[in-house]
């Protein structure tokens, strides 16, 4: 079995689950958690209500999310992988995106957000479940291949690790 065949098999499994208007709406709402704006909103809340540590963590979040945004865009333009719904007519597609498929920006954003929050506040293992859930919604909605999500998770972890180590020293997160 080729990797592409495995990619398609997993995609069809999640995409051909039961679709109802309610479940579709729930998946879309969960998927919004991977938007850059959601991460920036979390940073704003931390800045306003999180005390001194929240202000410092929010700075790390904003810087890390902005770095990841630019890295994602560069990779998408370099790879130029079409969205699965542009190639496969048998998908259930809910919504359309204007950019390329690899990597999943929603998954990268949630991975960066989750890693930074997990490292800053503890329970990293629990936080890192969130991007996996976002990734499943992206498959369900027909927006990405599983390899887009897996690649995004790995890219997000690498970016978050690097950014956290650089920016936590800069914003003295370890001194709290």
PDB file of N, CA and C in Angstrom, residues 114 122-131:
ATOM      1  N   UNK A 114      -1.122  25.396  21.822  1.00  0.00           N
ATOM      2  CA  UNK A 114      -1.183  24.362  22.857  1.00  0.00           C
ATOM      3  C   UNK A 114       0.175  24.129  23.510  1.00  0.00           C
ATOM      4  N   UNK A 122       1.721  24.056  32.467  1.00  0.00           N
ATOM      5  CA  UNK A 122       1.702  22.637  32.818  1.00  0.00           C
ATOM      6  C   UNK A 122       0.698  21.847  31.992  1.00  0.00           C
ATOM      7  N   UNK A 123       0.746  20.546  32.131  1.00  0.00           N
ATOM      8  CA  UNK A 123      -0.159  19.616  31.443  1.00  0.00           C
ATOM      9  C   UNK A 123       0.020  19.651  29.925  1.00  0.00           C
ATOM     10  N   UNK A 124       1.267  19.693  29.487  1.00  0.00           N
ATOM     11  CA  UNK A 124       1.567  19.749  28.054  1.00  0.00           C
ATOM     12  C   UNK A 124       0.900  18.595  27.308  1.00  0.00           C
ATOM     13  N   UNK A 125       0.913  17.402  27.898  1.00  0.00           N
ATOM     14  CA  UNK A 125       0.325  16.242  27.227  1.00  0.00           C
ATOM     15  C   UNK A 125      -1.163  16.445  26.940  1.00  0.00           C
ATOM     16  N   UNK A 126      -1.875  17.044  27.857  1.00  0.00           N
ATOM     17  CA  UNK A 126      -3.301  17.305  27.639  1.00  0.00           C
ATOM     18  C   UNK A 126      -3.515  18.398  26.590  1.00  0.00           C
ATOM     19  N   UNK A 127      -2.707  19.438  26.664  1.00  0.00           N
ATOM     20  CA  UNK A 127      -2.831  20.526  25.689  1.00  0.00           C
ATOM     21  C   UNK A 127      -2.588  20.031  24.260  1.00  0.00           C
ATOM     22  N   UNK A 128      -1.648  19.078  24.098  1.00  0.00           N
ATOM     23  CA  UNK A 128      -1.294  18.630  22.751  1.00  0.00           C
ATOM     24  C   UNK A 128      -2.328  17.697  22.130  1.00  0.00           C
ATOM     25  N   UNK A 129      -3.396  17.394  22.855  1.00  0.00           N
ATOM     26  CA  UNK A 129      -4.518  16.665  22.266  1.00  0.00           C
ATOM     27  C   UNK A 129      -5.347  17.612  21.391  1.00  0.00           C
ATOM     28  N   UNK A 130      -5.379  18.886  21.766  1.00  0.00           N
ATOM     29  CA  UNK A 130      -6.195  19.880  21.034  1.00  0.00           C
ATOM     30  C   UNK A 130      -5.874  19.952  19.542  1.00  0.00           C
ATOM     31  N   UNK A 131      -4.593  20.020  19.138  1.00  0.00           N
ATOM     32  CA  UNK A 131      -4.333  20.077  17.694  1.00  0.00           C
ATOM     33  C   UNK A 131      -4.745  18.802  16.961  1.00  0.00           C
TER      34      UNK A 131
END
